[in-house]
Structures are given as structure tokens and as C-alpha cells.
Coordinates of C-alpha atoms in Angstrom, one line a residue:
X918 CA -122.9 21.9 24.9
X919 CA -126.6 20.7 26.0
X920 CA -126.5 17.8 28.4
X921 CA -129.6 16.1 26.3
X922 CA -127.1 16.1 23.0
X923 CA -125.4 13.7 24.9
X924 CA -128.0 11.3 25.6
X925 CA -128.6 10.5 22.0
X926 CA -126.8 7.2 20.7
X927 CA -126.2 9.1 17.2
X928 CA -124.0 12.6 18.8
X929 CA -122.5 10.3 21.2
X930 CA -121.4 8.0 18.8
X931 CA -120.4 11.4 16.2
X932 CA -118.4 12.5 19.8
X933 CA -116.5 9.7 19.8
X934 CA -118.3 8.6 22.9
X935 CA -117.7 11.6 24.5
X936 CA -113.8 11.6 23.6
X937 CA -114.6 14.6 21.2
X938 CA -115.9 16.7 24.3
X939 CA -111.8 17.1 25.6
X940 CA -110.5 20.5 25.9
X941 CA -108.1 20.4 24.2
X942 CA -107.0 18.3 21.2
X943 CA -110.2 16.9 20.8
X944 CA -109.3 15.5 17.1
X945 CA -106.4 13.5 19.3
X946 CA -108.6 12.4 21.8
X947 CA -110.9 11.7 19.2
X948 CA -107.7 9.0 17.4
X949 CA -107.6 7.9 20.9
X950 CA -110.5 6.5 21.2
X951 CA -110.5 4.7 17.5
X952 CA -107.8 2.8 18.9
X953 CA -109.9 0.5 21.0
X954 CA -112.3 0.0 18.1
X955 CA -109.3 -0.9 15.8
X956 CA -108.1 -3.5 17.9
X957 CA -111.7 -4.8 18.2
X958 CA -111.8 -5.4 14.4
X959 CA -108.2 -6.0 13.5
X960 CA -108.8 -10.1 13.3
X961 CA -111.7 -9.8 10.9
X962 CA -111.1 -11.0 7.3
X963 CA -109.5 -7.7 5.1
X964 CA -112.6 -7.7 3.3
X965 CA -115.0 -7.6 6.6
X966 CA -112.6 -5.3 8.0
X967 CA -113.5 -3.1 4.8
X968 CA -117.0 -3.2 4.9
X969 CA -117.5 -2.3 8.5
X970 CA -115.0 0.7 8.0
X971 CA -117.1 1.7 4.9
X972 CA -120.7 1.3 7.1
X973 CA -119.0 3.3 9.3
X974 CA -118.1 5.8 6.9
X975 CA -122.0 6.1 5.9
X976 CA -123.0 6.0 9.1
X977 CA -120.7 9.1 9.7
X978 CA -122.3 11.3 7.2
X979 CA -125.3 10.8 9.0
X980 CA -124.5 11.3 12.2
X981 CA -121.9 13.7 12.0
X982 CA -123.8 15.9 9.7
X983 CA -126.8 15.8 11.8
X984 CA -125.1 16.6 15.2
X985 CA -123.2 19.7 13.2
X986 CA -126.6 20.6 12.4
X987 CA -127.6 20.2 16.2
X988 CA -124.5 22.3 17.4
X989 CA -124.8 24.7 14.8
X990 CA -121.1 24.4 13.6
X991 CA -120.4 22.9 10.3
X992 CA -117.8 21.0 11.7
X993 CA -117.4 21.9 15.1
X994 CA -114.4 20.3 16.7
X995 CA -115.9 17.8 19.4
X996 CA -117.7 15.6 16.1
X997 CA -114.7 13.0 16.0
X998 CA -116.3 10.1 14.5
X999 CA -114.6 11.5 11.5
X1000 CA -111.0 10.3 13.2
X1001 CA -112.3 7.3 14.6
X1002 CA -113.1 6.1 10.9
X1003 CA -109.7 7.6 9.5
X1004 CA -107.8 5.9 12.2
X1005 CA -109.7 2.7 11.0
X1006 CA -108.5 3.5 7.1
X1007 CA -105.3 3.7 8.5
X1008 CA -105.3 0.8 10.5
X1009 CA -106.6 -1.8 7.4
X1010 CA -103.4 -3.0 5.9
X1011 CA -101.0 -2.3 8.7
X1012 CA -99.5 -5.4 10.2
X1013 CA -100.5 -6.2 14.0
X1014 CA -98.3 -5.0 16.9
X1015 CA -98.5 -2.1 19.3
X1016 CA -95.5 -0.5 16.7
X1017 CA -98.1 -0.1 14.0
X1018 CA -101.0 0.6 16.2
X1019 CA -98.7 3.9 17.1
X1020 CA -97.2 4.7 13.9
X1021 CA -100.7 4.3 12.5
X1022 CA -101.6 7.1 15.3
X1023 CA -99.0 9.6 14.3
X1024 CA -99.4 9.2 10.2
X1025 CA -102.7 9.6 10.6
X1026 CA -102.9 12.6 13.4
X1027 CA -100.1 14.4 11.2
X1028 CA -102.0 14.3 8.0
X1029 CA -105.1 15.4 9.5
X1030 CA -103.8 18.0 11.4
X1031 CA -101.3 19.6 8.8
X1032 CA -103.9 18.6 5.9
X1033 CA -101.7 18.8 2.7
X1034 CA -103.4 18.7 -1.2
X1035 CA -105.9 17.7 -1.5
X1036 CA -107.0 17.1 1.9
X1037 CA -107.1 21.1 2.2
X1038 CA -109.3 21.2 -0.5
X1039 CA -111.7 18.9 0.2
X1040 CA -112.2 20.4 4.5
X1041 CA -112.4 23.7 2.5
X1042 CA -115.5 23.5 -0.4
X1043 CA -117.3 20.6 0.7
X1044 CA -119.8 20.6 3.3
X1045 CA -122.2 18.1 5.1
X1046 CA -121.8 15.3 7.1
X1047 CA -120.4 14.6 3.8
X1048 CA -117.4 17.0 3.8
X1049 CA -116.7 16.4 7.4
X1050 CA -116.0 12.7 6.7
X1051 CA -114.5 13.0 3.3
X1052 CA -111.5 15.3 4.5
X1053 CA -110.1 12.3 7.4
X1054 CA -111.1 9.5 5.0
X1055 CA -108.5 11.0 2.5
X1056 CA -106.4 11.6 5.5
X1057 CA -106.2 7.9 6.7
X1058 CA -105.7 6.5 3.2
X1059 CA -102.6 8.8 3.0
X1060 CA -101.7 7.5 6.1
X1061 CA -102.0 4.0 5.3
X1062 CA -99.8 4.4 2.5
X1063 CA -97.3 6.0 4.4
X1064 CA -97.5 2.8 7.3
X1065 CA -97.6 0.8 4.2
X1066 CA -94.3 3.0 3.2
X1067 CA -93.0 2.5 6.6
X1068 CA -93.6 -1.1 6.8
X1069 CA -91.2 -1.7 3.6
X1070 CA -88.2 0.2 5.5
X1071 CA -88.8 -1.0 8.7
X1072 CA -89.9 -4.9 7.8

């Protein structure tokens, strides 16, 4: 990967600040560093919570389509902005408390790795920054309902 990719705000942020660049596991590392950012924004209002998680989303079509385009890979695995904004859908309802910041982790990191219906579908026919986004937003809505699931059983 060209050093100068890295020196542009945009593929830095569609890296996950250079998380994305790990060798190995870089979706993980990627979660990893959307934890930080979560607990930046987990005391804004649901709704502002919401709205910077959707802003992000739109941003991430941008960016993350533009730096696949620089690297040449549709979705090559070091653009992670993709988790960082799953994690984030994950994260909305969840109550606070380092329990849910970790259970959040795992729903979220098993749904985007094992990718069941529809998820598959939608990593498989479309494309873009679009299609690169759409698969892990999916993913972190299943996983919220899951943490929502889990927070019934576990109070």
C-alpha cells in the first residue's frame, strides 16, 4: 500500500485510522477501533446518536468507495470504516457498561464474519462504496437485535 494513500484524511479515515492496515484480522482491528468512537458518542440523545451513525454511513460510501477505487480492490480488506459504522449500529440501543460494549463486539464481529441471509447476498451483487457499507450496516442491525435479545435474558 502507497505511503501517500495514507496521508489523505478520506483513506485514513476509510482505514480506520490505520487500524484496517493490521495483518491479520483487519475487519477485528477495524471493530477495535469503533470502540473508542462508540464511547465518544454513547451520551448523545438516541436520536443525535442516529444521525451521526447515518452521516457516517454516507460518508462511508464516499470514502470507502473512493479508496477501493484507489487500491484497486472492490472491497479490499484494510477499508474498515465499514465496521467502524456497524459497530456504531450495534452500539445504538445497547445499555452502557463494558458488558455491552463487548457483547456488542462479538454479535457484531460474528455476523460480519459468518455473514448469514441476507447479509451474503447483499457483500455478493452489490458493489460501490455502496455495497461495501450496506453488507456491515445489515450486519450491526442484526447484531443490535441480538444485544437487544441478550439484554432481555441477561437484564
Amino acid at each position: 500500500m502507497s505511503p501517500t494513500l495514507l496521508r489523505d484524511p478520506g483513506h485514513l479515515l476509510a482505514l480506520g485510522f490505520g487500524s484496517g492496515l493490521a495483518p491479520r484480522a483487519p475487519g477485528t482491528f477495524g471493530t477495535l477501533a469503533a470502540v473508542p468512537v462508540y464511547l465518544l458518542c454513547a451520551q448523545l440523545p438516541l436520536m443525535v446518536y442516529l444521525a451521526v451513525v447515518i452521516a457516517a454511513f454516507v460518508l462511508g460510501v464516499y470514502l470507502c468507495g473512493r479508496t477501493a477505487r484507489a487500491l484497486g480492490v472492490h472491497d479490499h480488506p484494510g477499508i474498515v470504516w465499514d465496521e467502524v459504522v456497524g459497530y456504531l449500529l450495534t452500539m445504538a440501543w445497547a445499555p452502557p457498561g463494558w458488558l455491552w460494549v463487548v457483547l456488542g463486539f462479538v454479535c457484531f464481529r460474528l455476523f460480519d464474519i459468518l455473514k448469514p441471509w441476507p447479509i451474503r447476498v447483499l457483500d455478493r451483487s452489490v458493489h460501490g462504496g455502496f455495497g461495501i457499507m450496506i453488507d456491515d450496516a445489515l450486519a450491526g442491525v442484526l447484531a443490535a437485535l441480538s444485544v437487544a435479545g441478550l439484554v432481555r435474558v441477561l437484564g
